């Protein structure tokens, strides 16, 4: 049973920073891709950042501000968020594609609120 758990969300003022963590368990061979999505109230879920095959991709809205990275064991993924804006407010979800089963696995989400 593959599980993803996000942490690190919270309330931050505009211009501040947060670092989100996604820890994984239950994957036998790891993941082909891992990434972060977010969903704001009334909006559809959107891709924030993804890492796969050594490459990374970012939504245009976060380029230059957010950085996705993983650990050496490749069982965790992080999202460093700098220069946060109110429009970054959303529930952030970790996502991973299991290497063995190709299942698309989601975490429970962590709330990020950017407000003064």
mmCIF file with all atom_site columns, C-alpha atoms in Angstrom:
data_model
loop_
_atom_site.group_PDB
_atom_site.id
_atom_site.type_symbol
_atom_site.label_atom_id
_atom_site.label_alt_id
_atom_site.label_comp_id
_atom_site.label_asym_id
_atom_site.label_entity_id
_atom_site.label_seq_id
_atom_site.pdbx_PDB_ins_code
_atom_site.Cartn_x
_atom_site.Cartn_y
_atom_site.Cartn_z
_atom_site.occupancy
_atom_site.B_iso_or_equiv
_atom_site.pdbx_formal_charge
_atom_site.auth_seq_id
_atom_site.auth_comp_id
_atom_site.auth_asym_id
_atom_site.auth_atom_id
_atom_site.pdbx_PDB_model_num
ATOM 1   C CA . UNK A 1 1   ? 0.000   0.000  0.000   1.00 0.00 ? 1   UNK A CA 1
ATOM 2   C CA . UNK A 1 2   ? 1.726   3.127  -1.249  1.00 0.00 ? 2   UNK A CA 1
ATOM 3   C CA . UNK A 1 3   ? 1.144   6.186  0.879   1.00 0.00 ? 3   UNK A CA 1
ATOM 4   C CA . UNK A 1 4   ? 2.195   9.810  0.602   1.00 0.00 ? 4   UNK A CA 1
ATOM 5   C CA . UNK A 1 5   ? 2.071   12.233 3.510   1.00 0.00 ? 5   UNK A CA 1
ATOM 6   C CA . UNK A 1 6   ? 2.541   15.977 3.117   1.00 0.00 ? 6   UNK A CA 1
ATOM 7   C CA . UNK A 1 7   ? 3.681   18.371 5.806   1.00 0.00 ? 7   UNK A CA 1
ATOM 8   C CA . UNK A 1 8   ? 5.014   21.887 6.136   1.00 0.00 ? 8   UNK A CA 1
ATOM 9   C CA . UNK A 1 9   ? 1.992   23.923 5.185   1.00 0.00 ? 9   UNK A CA 1
ATOM 10  C CA . UNK A 1 10  ? 0.721   26.802 7.224   1.00 0.00 ? 10  UNK A CA 1
ATOM 11  C CA . UNK A 1 11  ? 0.046   30.505 7.328   1.00 0.00 ? 11  UNK A CA 1
ATOM 12  C CA . UNK A 1 12  ? 2.701   32.811 5.955   1.00 0.00 ? 12  UNK A CA 1
ATOM 13  C CA . UNK A 1 13  ? 2.829   36.482 5.057   1.00 0.00 ? 13  UNK A CA 1
ATOM 14  C CA . UNK A 1 14  ? 3.302   37.613 1.466   1.00 0.00 ? 14  UNK A CA 1
ATOM 15  C CA . UNK A 1 15  ? 6.951   37.448 0.536   1.00 0.00 ? 15  UNK A CA 1
ATOM 16  C CA . UNK A 1 16  ? 7.605   34.701 3.034   1.00 0.00 ? 16  UNK A CA 1
ATOM 17  C CA . UNK A 1 17  ? 8.783   31.155 2.508   1.00 0.00 ? 17  UNK A CA 1
ATOM 18  C CA . UNK A 1 18  ? 7.638   27.647 3.272   1.00 0.00 ? 18  UNK A CA 1
ATOM 19  C CA . UNK A 1 19  ? 9.141   24.256 2.648   1.00 0.00 ? 19  UNK A CA 1
ATOM 20  C CA . UNK A 1 20  ? 6.729   21.421 1.979   1.00 0.00 ? 20  UNK A CA 1
ATOM 21  C CA . UNK A 1 21  ? 7.726   17.823 2.530   1.00 0.00 ? 21  UNK A CA 1
ATOM 22  C CA . UNK A 1 22  ? 6.236   14.666 1.114   1.00 0.00 ? 22  UNK A CA 1
ATOM 23  C CA . UNK A 1 23  ? 7.295   11.396 2.676   1.00 0.00 ? 23  UNK A CA 1
ATOM 24  C CA . UNK A 1 24  ? 6.446   8.111  1.033   1.00 0.00 ? 24  UNK A CA 1
ATOM 25  C CA . UNK A 1 25  ? 6.030   4.535  2.146   1.00 0.00 ? 25  UNK A CA 1
ATOM 26  C CA . UNK A 1 26  ? 5.000   1.223  0.669   1.00 0.00 ? 26  UNK A CA 1
ATOM 27  C CA . UNK A 1 27  ? 6.577   1.531  -2.766  1.00 0.00 ? 27  UNK A CA 1
ATOM 28  C CA . UNK A 1 28  ? 8.688   -1.451 -3.743  1.00 0.00 ? 28  UNK A CA 1
ATOM 29  C CA . UNK A 1 29  ? 10.709  0.115  -6.539  1.00 0.00 ? 29  UNK A CA 1
ATOM 30  C CA . UNK A 1 30  ? 10.101  3.783  -6.004  1.00 0.00 ? 30  UNK A CA 1
ATOM 31  C CA . UNK A 1 31  ? 8.520   6.215  -8.384  1.00 0.00 ? 31  UNK A CA 1
ATOM 32  C CA . UNK A 1 32  ? 8.862   7.228  -11.999 1.00 0.00 ? 32  UNK A CA 1
ATOM 33  C CA . UNK A 1 33  ? 7.761   10.736 -11.211 1.00 0.00 ? 33  UNK A CA 1
ATOM 34  C CA . UNK A 1 34  ? 6.922   12.839 -8.198  1.00 0.00 ? 34  UNK A CA 1
ATOM 35  C CA . UNK A 1 35  ? 5.380   16.232 -8.055  1.00 0.00 ? 35  UNK A CA 1
ATOM 36  C CA . UNK A 1 36  ? 3.278   18.818 -6.363  1.00 0.00 ? 36  UNK A CA 1
ATOM 37  C CA . UNK A 1 37  ? -0.178  20.010 -7.313  1.00 0.00 ? 37  UNK A CA 1
ATOM 38  C CA . UNK A 1 38  ? -2.393  22.593 -5.723  1.00 0.00 ? 38  UNK A CA 1
ATOM 39  C CA . UNK A 1 39  ? -6.068  23.399 -5.646  1.00 0.00 ? 39  UNK A CA 1
ATOM 40  C CA . UNK A 1 40  ? -7.568  26.683 -4.553  1.00 0.00 ? 40  UNK A CA 1
ATOM 41  C CA . UNK A 1 41  ? -11.252 27.091 -3.671  1.00 0.00 ? 41  UNK A CA 1
ATOM 42  C CA . UNK A 1 42  ? -13.316 27.231 -6.829  1.00 0.00 ? 42  UNK A CA 1
ATOM 43  C CA . UNK A 1 43  ? -10.347 26.318 -8.988  1.00 0.00 ? 43  UNK A CA 1
ATOM 44  C CA . UNK A 1 44  ? -9.286  23.116 -10.631 1.00 0.00 ? 44  UNK A CA 1
ATOM 45  C CA . UNK A 1 45  ? -6.266  21.243 -9.406  1.00 0.00 ? 45  UNK A CA 1
ATOM 46  C CA . UNK A 1 46  ? -3.141  22.387 -11.202 1.00 0.00 ? 46  UNK A CA 1
ATOM 47  C CA . UNK A 1 47  ? 0.387   21.162 -11.565 1.00 0.00 ? 47  UNK A CA 1
ATOM 48  C CA . UNK A 1 48  ? 2.914   23.161 -9.572  1.00 0.00 ? 48  UNK A CA 1
ATOM 49  C CA . UNK A 1 49  ? 6.132   21.232 -10.115 1.00 0.00 ? 49  UNK A CA 1
ATOM 50  C CA . UNK A 1 50  ? 7.195   17.758 -11.145 1.00 0.00 ? 50  UNK A CA 1
ATOM 51  C CA . UNK A 1 51  ? 10.455  15.859 -11.239 1.00 0.00 ? 51  UNK A CA 1
ATOM 52  C CA . UNK A 1 52  ? 11.002  12.843 -13.467 1.00 0.00 ? 52  UNK A CA 1
ATOM 53  C CA . UNK A 1 53  ? 14.042  11.276 -15.062 1.00 0.00 ? 53  UNK A CA 1
ATOM 54  C CA . UNK A 1 54  ? 16.310  13.909 -13.582 1.00 0.00 ? 54  UNK A CA 1
ATOM 55  C CA . UNK A 1 55  ? 14.391  16.780 -15.090 1.00 0.00 ? 55  UNK A CA 1
ATOM 56  C CA . UNK A 1 56  ? 12.048  19.253 -13.478 1.00 0.00 ? 56  UNK A CA 1
ATOM 57  C CA . UNK A 1 57  ? 9.142   21.262 -14.746 1.00 0.00 ? 57  UNK A CA 1
ATOM 58  C CA . UNK A 1 58  ? 7.261   24.117 -13.161 1.00 0.00 ? 58  UNK A CA 1
ATOM 59  C CA . UNK A 1 59  ? 4.060   25.962 -13.704 1.00 0.00 ? 59  UNK A CA 1
ATOM 60  C CA . UNK A 1 60  ? 4.706   29.374 -15.206 1.00 0.00 ? 60  UNK A CA 1
ATOM 61  C CA . UNK A 1 61  ? 3.180   31.017 -12.163 1.00 0.00 ? 61  UNK A CA 1
ATOM 62  C CA . UNK A 1 62  ? 5.836   29.619 -9.814  1.00 0.00 ? 62  UNK A CA 1
ATOM 63  C CA . UNK A 1 63  ? 8.957   29.636 -11.968 1.00 0.00 ? 63  UNK A CA 1
ATOM 64  C CA . UNK A 1 64  ? 11.810  31.375 -10.230 1.00 0.00 ? 64  UNK A CA 1
ATOM 65  C CA . UNK A 1 65  ? 10.093  31.152 -6.862  1.00 0.00 ? 65  UNK A CA 1
ATOM 66  C CA . UNK A 1 66  ? 9.558   27.443 -6.184  1.00 0.00 ? 66  UNK A CA 1
ATOM 67  C CA . UNK A 1 67  ? 12.063  24.611 -6.281  1.00 0.00 ? 67  UNK A CA 1
ATOM 68  C CA . UNK A 1 68  ? 11.272  20.910 -6.258  1.00 0.00 ? 68  UNK A CA 1
ATOM 69  C CA . UNK A 1 69  ? 13.827  18.425 -4.976  1.00 0.00 ? 69  UNK A CA 1
ATOM 70  C CA . UNK A 1 70  ? 14.132  14.900 -3.657  1.00 0.00 ? 70  UNK A CA 1
ATOM 71  C CA . UNK A 1 71  ? 16.263  13.096 -1.146  1.00 0.00 ? 71  UNK A CA 1
ATOM 72  C CA . UNK A 1 72  ? 19.060  10.659 -1.959  1.00 0.00 ? 72  UNK A CA 1
ATOM 73  C CA . UNK A 1 73  ? 16.923  7.647  -1.093  1.00 0.00 ? 73  UNK A CA 1
ATOM 74  C CA . UNK A 1 74  ? 14.279  8.882  -3.523  1.00 0.00 ? 74  UNK A CA 1
ATOM 75  C CA . UNK A 1 75  ? 11.521  8.286  -1.023  1.00 0.00 ? 75  UNK A CA 1
ATOM 76  C CA . UNK A 1 76  ? 10.692  11.901 -0.335  1.00 0.00 ? 76  UNK A CA 1
ATOM 77  C CA . UNK A 1 77  ? 10.096  15.043 -2.317  1.00 0.00 ? 77  UNK A CA 1
ATOM 78  C CA . UNK A 1 78  ? 10.200  18.653 -1.219  1.00 0.00 ? 78  UNK A CA 1
ATOM 79  C CA . UNK A 1 79  ? 8.925   21.955 -2.453  1.00 0.00 ? 79  UNK A CA 1
ATOM 80  C CA . UNK A 1 80  ? 10.774  25.080 -1.405  1.00 0.00 ? 80  UNK A CA 1
ATOM 81  C CA . UNK A 1 81  ? 8.451   28.030 -1.860  1.00 0.00 ? 81  UNK A CA 1
ATOM 82  C CA . UNK A 1 82  ? 9.894   31.524 -1.755  1.00 0.00 ? 82  UNK A CA 1
ATOM 83  C CA . UNK A 1 83  ? 8.425   34.952 -2.398  1.00 0.00 ? 83  UNK A CA 1
ATOM 84  C CA . UNK A 1 84  ? 4.978   33.627 -1.668  1.00 0.00 ? 84  UNK A CA 1
ATOM 85  C CA . UNK A 1 85  ? 1.974   35.504 -2.973  1.00 0.00 ? 85  UNK A CA 1
ATOM 86  C CA . UNK A 1 86  ? -1.656  35.467 -1.852  1.00 0.00 ? 86  UNK A CA 1
ATOM 87  C CA . UNK A 1 87  ? -2.548  33.701 -5.093  1.00 0.00 ? 87  UNK A CA 1
ATOM 88  C CA . UNK A 1 88  ? -0.386  30.791 -3.956  1.00 0.00 ? 88  UNK A CA 1
ATOM 89  C CA . UNK A 1 89  ? -2.990  30.039 -1.307  1.00 0.00 ? 89  UNK A CA 1
ATOM 90  C CA . UNK A 1 90  ? -4.260  26.516 -1.895  1.00 0.00 ? 90  UNK A CA 1
ATOM 91  C CA . UNK A 1 91  ? -4.200  22.982 -0.662  1.00 0.00 ? 91  UNK A CA 1
ATOM 92  C CA . UNK A 1 92  ? -0.980  21.453 -1.901  1.00 0.00 ? 92  UNK A CA 1
ATOM 93  C CA . UNK A 1 93  ? -0.941  17.781 -2.804  1.00 0.00 ? 93  UNK A CA 1
ATOM 94  C CA . UNK A 1 94  ? 1.975   15.464 -3.296  1.00 0.00 ? 94  UNK A CA 1
ATOM 95  C CA . UNK A 1 95  ? 1.668   13.130 -6.255  1.00 0.00 ? 95  UNK A CA 1
ATOM 96  C CA . UNK A 1 96  ? 3.715   10.162 -7.367  1.00 0.00 ? 96  UNK A CA 1
ATOM 97  C CA . UNK A 1 97  ? 3.572   7.528  -10.073 1.00 0.00 ? 97  UNK A CA 1
ATOM 98  C CA . UNK A 1 98  ? 4.526   4.154  -8.698  1.00 0.00 ? 98  UNK A CA 1
ATOM 99  C CA . UNK A 1 99  ? 7.238   2.496  -10.752 1.00 0.00 ? 99  UNK A CA 1
ATOM 100 C CA . UNK A 1 100 ? 5.885   -1.013 -10.366 1.00 0.00 ? 100 UNK A CA 1
ATOM 101 C CA . UNK A 1 101 ? 2.158   -0.498 -10.712 1.00 0.00 ? 101 UNK A CA 1
ATOM 102 C CA . UNK A 1 102 ? 2.034   2.849  -12.544 1.00 0.00 ? 102 UNK A CA 1
ATOM 103 C CA . UNK A 1 103 ? -0.593  3.885  -10.029 1.00 0.00 ? 103 UNK A CA 1
ATOM 104 C CA . UNK A 1 104 ? -1.091  7.594  -9.563  1.00 0.00 ? 104 UNK A CA 1
ATOM 105 C CA . UNK A 1 105 ? -0.897  8.145  -5.814  1.00 0.00 ? 105 UNK A CA 1
ATOM 106 C CA . UNK A 1 106 ? -1.996  11.251 -3.953  1.00 0.00 ? 106 UNK A CA 1
ATOM 107 C CA . UNK A 1 107 ? -1.333  12.540 -0.483  1.00 0.00 ? 107 UNK A CA 1
ATOM 108 C CA . UNK A 1 108 ? -4.007  14.016 1.740   1.00 0.00 ? 108 UNK A CA 1
ATOM 109 C CA . UNK A 1 109 ? -2.922  17.588 1.112   1.00 0.00 ? 109 UNK A CA 1
ATOM 110 C CA . UNK A 1 110 ? -1.501  20.377 3.231   1.00 0.00 ? 110 UNK A CA 1
ATOM 111 C CA . UNK A 1 111 ? -2.979  23.856 3.445   1.00 0.00 ? 111 UNK A CA 1
ATOM 112 C CA . UNK A 1 112 ? -0.864  26.829 2.455   1.00 0.00 ? 112 UNK A CA 1
ATOM 113 C CA . UNK A 1 113 ? -2.319  30.232 3.224   1.00 0.00 ? 113 UNK A CA 1
ATOM 114 C CA . UNK A 1 114 ? -0.526  33.404 2.191   1.00 0.00 ? 114 UNK A CA 1
ATOM 115 C CA . UNK A 1 115 ? -2.083  36.405 3.856   1.00 0.00 ? 115 UNK A CA 1
ATOM 116 C CA . UNK A 1 116 ? -1.192  39.493 5.826   1.00 0.00 ? 116 UNK A CA 1
#
